Short mmCIF file of C-alpha atoms and ligand atoms in Angstrom, two decimals:
data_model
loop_
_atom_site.label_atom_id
_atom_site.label_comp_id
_atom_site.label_asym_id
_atom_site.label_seq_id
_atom_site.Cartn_x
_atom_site.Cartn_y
_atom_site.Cartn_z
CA UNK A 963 85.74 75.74 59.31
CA UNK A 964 88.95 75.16 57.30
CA UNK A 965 89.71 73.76 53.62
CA UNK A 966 90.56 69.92 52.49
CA UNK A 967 94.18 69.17 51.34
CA UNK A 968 95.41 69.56 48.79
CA UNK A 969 93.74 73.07 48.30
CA UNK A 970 94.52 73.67 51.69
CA UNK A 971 97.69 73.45 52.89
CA UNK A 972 98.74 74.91 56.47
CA UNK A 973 102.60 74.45 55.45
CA UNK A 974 102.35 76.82 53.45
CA UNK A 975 102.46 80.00 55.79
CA UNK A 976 105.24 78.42 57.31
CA UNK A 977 107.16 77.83 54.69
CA UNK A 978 109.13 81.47 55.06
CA UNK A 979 110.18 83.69 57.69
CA UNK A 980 108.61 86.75 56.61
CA UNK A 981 105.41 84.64 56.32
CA UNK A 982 105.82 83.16 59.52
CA UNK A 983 106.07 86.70 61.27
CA UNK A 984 102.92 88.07 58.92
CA UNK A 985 100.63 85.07 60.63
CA UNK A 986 101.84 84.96 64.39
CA UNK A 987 99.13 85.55 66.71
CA UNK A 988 101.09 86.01 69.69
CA UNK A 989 103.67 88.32 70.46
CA UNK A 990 106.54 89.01 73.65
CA UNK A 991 107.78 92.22 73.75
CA UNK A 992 109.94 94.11 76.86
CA UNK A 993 106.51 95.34 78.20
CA UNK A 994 104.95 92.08 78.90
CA UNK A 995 108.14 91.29 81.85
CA UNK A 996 108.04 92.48 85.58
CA UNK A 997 111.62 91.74 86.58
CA UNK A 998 111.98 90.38 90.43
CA UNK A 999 114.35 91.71 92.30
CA UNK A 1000 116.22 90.92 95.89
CA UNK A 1001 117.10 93.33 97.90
CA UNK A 1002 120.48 93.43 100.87
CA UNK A 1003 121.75 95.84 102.92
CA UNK A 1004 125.01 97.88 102.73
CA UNK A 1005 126.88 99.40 99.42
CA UNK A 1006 128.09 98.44 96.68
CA UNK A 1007 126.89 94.64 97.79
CA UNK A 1008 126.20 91.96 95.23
CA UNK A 1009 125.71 88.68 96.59
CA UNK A 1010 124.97 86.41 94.09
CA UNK A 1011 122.55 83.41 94.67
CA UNK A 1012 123.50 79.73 94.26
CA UNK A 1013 120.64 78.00 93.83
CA UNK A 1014 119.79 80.87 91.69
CA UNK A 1015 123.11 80.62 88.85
CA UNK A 1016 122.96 84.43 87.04
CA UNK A 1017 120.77 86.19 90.08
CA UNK A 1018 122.30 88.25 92.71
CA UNK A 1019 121.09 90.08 95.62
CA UNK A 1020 122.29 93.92 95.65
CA UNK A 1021 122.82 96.77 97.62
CA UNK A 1022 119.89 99.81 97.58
CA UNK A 1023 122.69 101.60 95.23
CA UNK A 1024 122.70 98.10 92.46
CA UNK A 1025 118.68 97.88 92.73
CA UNK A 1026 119.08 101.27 91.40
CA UNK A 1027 121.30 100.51 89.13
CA UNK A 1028 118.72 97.47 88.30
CA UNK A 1029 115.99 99.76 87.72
CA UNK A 1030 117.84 102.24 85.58
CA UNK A 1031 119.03 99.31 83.28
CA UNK A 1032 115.50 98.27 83.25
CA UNK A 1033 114.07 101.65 81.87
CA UNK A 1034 117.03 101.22 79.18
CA UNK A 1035 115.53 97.61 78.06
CA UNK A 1036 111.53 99.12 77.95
CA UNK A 1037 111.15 96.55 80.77
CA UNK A 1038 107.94 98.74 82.57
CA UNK A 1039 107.69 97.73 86.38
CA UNK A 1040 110.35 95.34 88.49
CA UNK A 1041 109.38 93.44 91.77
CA UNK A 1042 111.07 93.95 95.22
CA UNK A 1043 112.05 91.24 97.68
CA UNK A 1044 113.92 92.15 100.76
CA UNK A 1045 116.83 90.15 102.35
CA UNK A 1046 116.23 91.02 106.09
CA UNK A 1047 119.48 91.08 108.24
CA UNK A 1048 118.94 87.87 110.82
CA UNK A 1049 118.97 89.88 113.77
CA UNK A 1050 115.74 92.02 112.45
CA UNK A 1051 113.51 89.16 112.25
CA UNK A 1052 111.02 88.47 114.97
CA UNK A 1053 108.23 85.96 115.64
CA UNK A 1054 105.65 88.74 114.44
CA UNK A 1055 108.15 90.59 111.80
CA UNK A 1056 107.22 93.93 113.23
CA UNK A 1057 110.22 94.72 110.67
CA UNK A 1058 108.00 95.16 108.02
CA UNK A 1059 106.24 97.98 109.56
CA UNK A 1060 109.70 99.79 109.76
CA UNK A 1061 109.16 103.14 107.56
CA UNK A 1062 113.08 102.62 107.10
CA UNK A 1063 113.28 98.89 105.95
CA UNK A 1064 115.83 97.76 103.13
CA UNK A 1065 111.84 97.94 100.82
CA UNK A 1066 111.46 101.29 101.83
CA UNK A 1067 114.76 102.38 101.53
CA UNK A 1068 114.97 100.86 98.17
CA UNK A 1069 111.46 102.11 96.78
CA UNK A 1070 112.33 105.64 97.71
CA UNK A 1071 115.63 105.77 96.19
CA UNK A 1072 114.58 103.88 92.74
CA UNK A 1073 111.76 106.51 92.56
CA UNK A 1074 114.00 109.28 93.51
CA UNK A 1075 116.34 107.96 90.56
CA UNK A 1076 113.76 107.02 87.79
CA UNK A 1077 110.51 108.76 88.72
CA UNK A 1078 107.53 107.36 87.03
CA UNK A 1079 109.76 105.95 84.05
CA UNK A 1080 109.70 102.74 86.06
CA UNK A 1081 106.84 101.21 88.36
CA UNK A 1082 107.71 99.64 91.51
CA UNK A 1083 105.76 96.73 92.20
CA UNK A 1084 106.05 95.75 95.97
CA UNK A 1085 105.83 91.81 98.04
CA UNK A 1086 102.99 92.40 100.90
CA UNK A 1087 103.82 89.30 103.13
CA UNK A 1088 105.72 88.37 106.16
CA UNK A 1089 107.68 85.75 105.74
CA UNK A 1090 111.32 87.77 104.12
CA UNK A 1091 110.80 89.18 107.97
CA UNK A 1092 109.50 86.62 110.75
CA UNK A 1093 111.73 84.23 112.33
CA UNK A 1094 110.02 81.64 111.46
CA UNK A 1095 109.90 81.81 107.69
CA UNK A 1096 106.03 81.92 107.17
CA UNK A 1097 103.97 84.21 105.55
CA UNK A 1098 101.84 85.49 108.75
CA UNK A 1099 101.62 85.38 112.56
CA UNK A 1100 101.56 81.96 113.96
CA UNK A 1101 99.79 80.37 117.21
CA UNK A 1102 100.65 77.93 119.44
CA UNK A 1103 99.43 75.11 117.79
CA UNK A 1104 101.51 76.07 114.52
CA UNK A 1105 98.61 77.51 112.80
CA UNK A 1106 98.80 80.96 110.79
CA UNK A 1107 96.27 82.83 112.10
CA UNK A 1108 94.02 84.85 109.25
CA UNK A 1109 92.59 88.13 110.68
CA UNK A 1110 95.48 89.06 112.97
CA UNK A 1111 97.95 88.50 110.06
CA UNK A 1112 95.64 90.91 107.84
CA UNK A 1113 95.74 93.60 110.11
CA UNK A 1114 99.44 93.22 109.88
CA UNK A 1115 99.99 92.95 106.20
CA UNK A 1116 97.12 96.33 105.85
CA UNK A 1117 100.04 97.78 107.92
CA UNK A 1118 102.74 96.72 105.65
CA UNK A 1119 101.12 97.79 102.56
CA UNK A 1120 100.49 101.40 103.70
CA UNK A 1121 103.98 101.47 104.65
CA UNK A 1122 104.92 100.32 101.18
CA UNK A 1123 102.74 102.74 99.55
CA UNK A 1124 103.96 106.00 102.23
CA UNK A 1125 107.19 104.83 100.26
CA UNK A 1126 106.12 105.19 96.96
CA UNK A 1127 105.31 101.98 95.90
CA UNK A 1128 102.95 101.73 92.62
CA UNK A 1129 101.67 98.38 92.98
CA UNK A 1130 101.07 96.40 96.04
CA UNK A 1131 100.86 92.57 95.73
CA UNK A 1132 100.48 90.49 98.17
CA UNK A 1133 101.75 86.81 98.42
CA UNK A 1134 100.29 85.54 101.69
CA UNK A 1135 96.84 84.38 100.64
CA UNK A 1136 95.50 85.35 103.90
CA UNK A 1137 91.18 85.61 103.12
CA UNK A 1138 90.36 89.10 103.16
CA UNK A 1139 93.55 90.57 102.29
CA UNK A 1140 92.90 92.80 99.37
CA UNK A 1141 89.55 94.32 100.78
CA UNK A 1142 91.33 95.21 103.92
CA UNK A 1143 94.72 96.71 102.03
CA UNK A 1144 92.45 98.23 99.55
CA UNK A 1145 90.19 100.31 102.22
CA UNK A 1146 93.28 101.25 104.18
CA UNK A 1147 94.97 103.00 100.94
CA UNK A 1148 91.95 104.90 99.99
CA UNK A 1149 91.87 105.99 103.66
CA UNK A 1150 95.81 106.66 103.69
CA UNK A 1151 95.70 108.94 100.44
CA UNK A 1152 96.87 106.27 98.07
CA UNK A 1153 93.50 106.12 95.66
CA UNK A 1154 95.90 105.01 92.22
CA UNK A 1155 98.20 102.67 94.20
CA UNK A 1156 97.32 99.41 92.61
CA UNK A 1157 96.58 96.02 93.80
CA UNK A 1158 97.93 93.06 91.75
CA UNK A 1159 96.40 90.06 93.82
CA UNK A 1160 98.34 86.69 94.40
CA UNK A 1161 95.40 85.92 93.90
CA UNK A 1162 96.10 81.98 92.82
CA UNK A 1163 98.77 80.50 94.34
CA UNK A 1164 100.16 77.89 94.84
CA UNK A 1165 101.60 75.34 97.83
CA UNK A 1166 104.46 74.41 95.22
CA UNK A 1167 107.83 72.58 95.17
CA UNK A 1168 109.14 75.16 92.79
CA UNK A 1169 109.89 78.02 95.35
CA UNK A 1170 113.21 76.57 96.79
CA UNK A 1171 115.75 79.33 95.41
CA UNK A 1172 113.56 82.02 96.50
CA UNK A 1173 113.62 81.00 100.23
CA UNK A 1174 117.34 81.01 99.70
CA UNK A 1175 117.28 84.44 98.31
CA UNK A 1176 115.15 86.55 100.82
CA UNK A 1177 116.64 84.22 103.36
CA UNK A 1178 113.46 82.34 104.74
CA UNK A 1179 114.28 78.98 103.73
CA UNK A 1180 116.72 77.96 106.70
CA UNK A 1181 114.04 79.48 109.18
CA UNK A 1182 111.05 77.13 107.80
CA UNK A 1183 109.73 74.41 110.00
CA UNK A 1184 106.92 72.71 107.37
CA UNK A 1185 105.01 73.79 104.71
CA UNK A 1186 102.46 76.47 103.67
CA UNK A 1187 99.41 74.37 102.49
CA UNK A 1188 97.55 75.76 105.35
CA UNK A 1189 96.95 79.04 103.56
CA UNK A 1190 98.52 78.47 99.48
CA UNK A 1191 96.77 76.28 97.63
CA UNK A 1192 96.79 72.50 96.22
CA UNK A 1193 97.60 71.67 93.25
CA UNK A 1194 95.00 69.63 92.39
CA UNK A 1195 92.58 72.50 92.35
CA UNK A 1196 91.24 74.31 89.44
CA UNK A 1197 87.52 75.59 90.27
CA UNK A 1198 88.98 77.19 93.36
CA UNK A 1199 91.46 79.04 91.90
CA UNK A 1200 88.44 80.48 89.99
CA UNK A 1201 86.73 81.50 93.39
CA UNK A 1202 89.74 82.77 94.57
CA UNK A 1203 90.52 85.23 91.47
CA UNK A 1204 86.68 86.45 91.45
CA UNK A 1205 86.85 86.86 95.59
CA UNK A 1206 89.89 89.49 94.85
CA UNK A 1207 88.22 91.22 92.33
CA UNK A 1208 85.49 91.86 94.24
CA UNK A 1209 87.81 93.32 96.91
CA UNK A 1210 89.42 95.76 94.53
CA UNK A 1211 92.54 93.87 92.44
CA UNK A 1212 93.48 96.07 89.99
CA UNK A 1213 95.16 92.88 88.81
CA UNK A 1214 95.24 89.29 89.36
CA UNK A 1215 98.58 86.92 89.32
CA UNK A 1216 98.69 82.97 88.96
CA UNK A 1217 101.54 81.18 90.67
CA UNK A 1218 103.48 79.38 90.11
CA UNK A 1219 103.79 79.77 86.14
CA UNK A 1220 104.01 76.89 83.32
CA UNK A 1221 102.50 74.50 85.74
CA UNK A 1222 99.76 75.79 85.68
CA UNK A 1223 98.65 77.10 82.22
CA UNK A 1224 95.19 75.75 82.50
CA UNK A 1225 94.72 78.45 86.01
CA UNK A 1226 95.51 81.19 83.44
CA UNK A 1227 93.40 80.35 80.65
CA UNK A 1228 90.63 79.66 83.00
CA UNK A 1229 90.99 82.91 84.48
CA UNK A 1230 91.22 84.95 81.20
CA UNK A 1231 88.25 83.49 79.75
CA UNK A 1232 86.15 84.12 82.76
CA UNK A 1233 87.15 87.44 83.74
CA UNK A 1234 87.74 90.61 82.20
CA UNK A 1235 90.86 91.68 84.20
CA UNK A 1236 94.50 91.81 83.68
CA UNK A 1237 96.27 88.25 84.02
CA UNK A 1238 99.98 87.87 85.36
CA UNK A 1239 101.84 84.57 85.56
CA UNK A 1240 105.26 84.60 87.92
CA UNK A 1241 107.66 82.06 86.30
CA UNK A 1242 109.39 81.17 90.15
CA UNK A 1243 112.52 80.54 91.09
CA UNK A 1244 111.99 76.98 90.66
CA UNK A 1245 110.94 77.44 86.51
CA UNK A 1246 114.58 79.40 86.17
CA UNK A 1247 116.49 77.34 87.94
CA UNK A 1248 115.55 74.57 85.77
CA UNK A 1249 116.20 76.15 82.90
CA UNK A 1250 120.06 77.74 83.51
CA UNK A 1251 120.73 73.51 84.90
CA UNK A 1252 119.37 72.03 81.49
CA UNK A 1253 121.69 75.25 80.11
CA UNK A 1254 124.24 74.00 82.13
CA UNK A 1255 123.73 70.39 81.48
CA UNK A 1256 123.76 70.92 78.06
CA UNK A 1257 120.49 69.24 77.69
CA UNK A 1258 119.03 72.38 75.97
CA UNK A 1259 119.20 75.91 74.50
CA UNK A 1260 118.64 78.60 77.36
CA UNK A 1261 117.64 81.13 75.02
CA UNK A 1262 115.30 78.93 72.84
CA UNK A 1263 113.81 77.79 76.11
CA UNK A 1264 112.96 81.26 77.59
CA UNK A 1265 111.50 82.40 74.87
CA UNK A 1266 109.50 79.52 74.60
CA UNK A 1267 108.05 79.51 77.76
CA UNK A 1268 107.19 83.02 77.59
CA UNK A 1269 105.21 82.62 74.59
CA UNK A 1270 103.17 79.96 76.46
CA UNK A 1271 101.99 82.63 78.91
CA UNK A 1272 100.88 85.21 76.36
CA UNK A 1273 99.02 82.28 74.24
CA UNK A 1274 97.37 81.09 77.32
CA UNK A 1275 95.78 84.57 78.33
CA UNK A 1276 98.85 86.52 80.28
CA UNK A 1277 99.02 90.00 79.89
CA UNK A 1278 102.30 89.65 81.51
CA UNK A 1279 104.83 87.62 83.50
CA UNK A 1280 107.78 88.25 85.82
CA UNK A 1281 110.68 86.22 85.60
CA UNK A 1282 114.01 86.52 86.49
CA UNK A 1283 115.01 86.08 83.10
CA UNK A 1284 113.28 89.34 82.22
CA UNK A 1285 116.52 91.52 81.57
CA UNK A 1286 118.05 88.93 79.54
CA UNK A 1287 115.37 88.36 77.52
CA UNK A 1288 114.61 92.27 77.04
CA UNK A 1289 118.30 92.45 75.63
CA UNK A 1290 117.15 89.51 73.04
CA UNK A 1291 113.82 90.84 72.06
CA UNK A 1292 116.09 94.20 71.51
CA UNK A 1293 118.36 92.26 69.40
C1 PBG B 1003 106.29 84.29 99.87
C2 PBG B 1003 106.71 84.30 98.45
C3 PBG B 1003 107.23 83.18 97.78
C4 PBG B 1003 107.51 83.60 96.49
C5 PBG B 1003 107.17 84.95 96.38
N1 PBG B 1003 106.66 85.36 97.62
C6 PBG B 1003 107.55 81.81 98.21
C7 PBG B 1003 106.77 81.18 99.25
O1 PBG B 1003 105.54 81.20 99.20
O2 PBG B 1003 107.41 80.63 100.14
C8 PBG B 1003 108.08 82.67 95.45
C9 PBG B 1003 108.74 83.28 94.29
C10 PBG B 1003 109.67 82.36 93.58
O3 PBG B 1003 109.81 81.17 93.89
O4 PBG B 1003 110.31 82.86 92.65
N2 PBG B 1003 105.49 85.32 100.30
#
């Protein structure tokens, strides 16, 4: 129901700022962002990341530095990617079973550093350590085989978790995946490490500048539509996200992020769980070129975009953007 001009007019709340701030309905603050982060080895290392312009790899000793400067901006959890040295990749990336791995190494030290004043959100996948740049084991005929690379990633979680880890999330889409990871931490002593599922994601274009930043994207021989999904699928998204929570997601993410605003609404409205939407490489990319083409207002544009995913249902989004944009919500 609403009123007839002229004895309604909707310009009218608009018409000043402090009137414009009484009626918003939708608000960003520091806690909504999950800040990615890539981790390399050595110290005192920052490598930053060209197709990437304003995100750098660092060192175990930055990522601490990271996560301290995080706790400073009220930004609550940041997300770990690993940068595995060439030479420790292998066809099955037995790597990420290493209780010593650049993750581990950097989940212990950021806890040993900030405690529970930060949460460490972990990537369960194997692609930042195989050879051959997907996300599980692979068979002769090129295919990635499901069970086989479930047992592995069950592996990799627990190993996370041992860490310290507070939330697992894995990015393979393997089927099963969050039952299986979910059983193994109760049995490992883990009952409140949390699951945020990957639960919807995507075989997208908009992932380039990641591969270049955990290093996968040389080693990749095709694509990953064999296990993320199409893009031209809405009602499965919907099976996927209720399969998960009936596994045990403590969470559920949709992926990519502005793409695919009708996924997260969906999901909000059907389901009574937290929502997270990860604005990819891709998204911020795009934004620092129209920055740097002048085409646009970096600032204005972040914000904007972030808005979208608390209107449409997000409880939260990571985004590399997320310590920049803490600093401008902090004026
Ligand atoms: C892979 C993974 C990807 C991202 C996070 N985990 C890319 C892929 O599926 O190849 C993408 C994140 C981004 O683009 O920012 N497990």
């Amino acid at each position: 129901m609403t009123g007839h001009y002229p004895n309604t007019r909707l310009r009218r709340t608009r018409a000043t700022g402090w009137s414009r701030a009484l009626h918003r309905e939708t608000v960003l603050t520091p806690s909504d962002l999950i800040w990615p982060l890539f981790v390399t080895s050595g110290t005192d290392v920052e490598e930053p990341i060209a197709t990437l312009p304003g995100v750098s790899r660092w060192s175990v000793d930055g990522i601490v530095a990271r996560a301290k400067e995080a706790v400073d901006l009220g930004i609550p959890v940041i997300a770990l990617f690993p940068n595995t040295p060439r030479e420790l990749r292998s066809d099955d990336g037995a790597e990420a079973h290493n209780p010593d791995n650049l993750m581990c190494q950097a989940i212990k030290a950021i806890k040993d550093a900030c405690g529970d004043s930060i949460g460490v959100l972990t990537d369960v996948a194997l692609d930042p350590y195989t050879s051959h740049g997907q996300d599980g084991l692979v068979n002769d005929a090129g295919y990635v085989v499901n069970d086989e690379t479930v047992a592995m990633l069950v592996d990799q979680a627990v190993n996370q978790a041992n860490a310290g880890a507070d939330i697992i999330a894995p990015s393979d889409m393997m089927d099963g995946r969050i039952g299986a990871i979910r059983r193994a931490l109760e049995m490992n002593g883990h009952p409140n490490v949390q699951i945020m599922s990957y639960a919807a994601k995507y075989a997208s274009a908009f992932y380039g500048p990641f591969r270049d930043a955990v290093g996968s994207g040389g080693l990749l021989k095709g694509d990953k539509k064999a296990y993320q999904m199409d893009p031209a699928n809405a009602d499965e998204a919907l099976r996927e996200v209720a399969m998960d929570i009936a596994e045990g997601a403590d969470s559920v993410m949709v992926k990519p992020g502005l793409a695919y605003l009708d996924i997260i609404y969906r999901v909000k409205q059907r389901f009574d769980v937290p929502v997270f939407a990860y604005q990819v490489s891709g998204e911020y990319a795009m934004i620092e070129a129209a920055q740097a083409a002048g085409i646009g207002d970096r600032d204005a544009l972040v914000l904007e975009k972030l808005i979208a995913f608390k209107r449409a249902g997000c409880n939260g989004v990571l985004t590399y953007h997320a310590a920049h944009v803490a600093r401008l919500l902090n004026g």
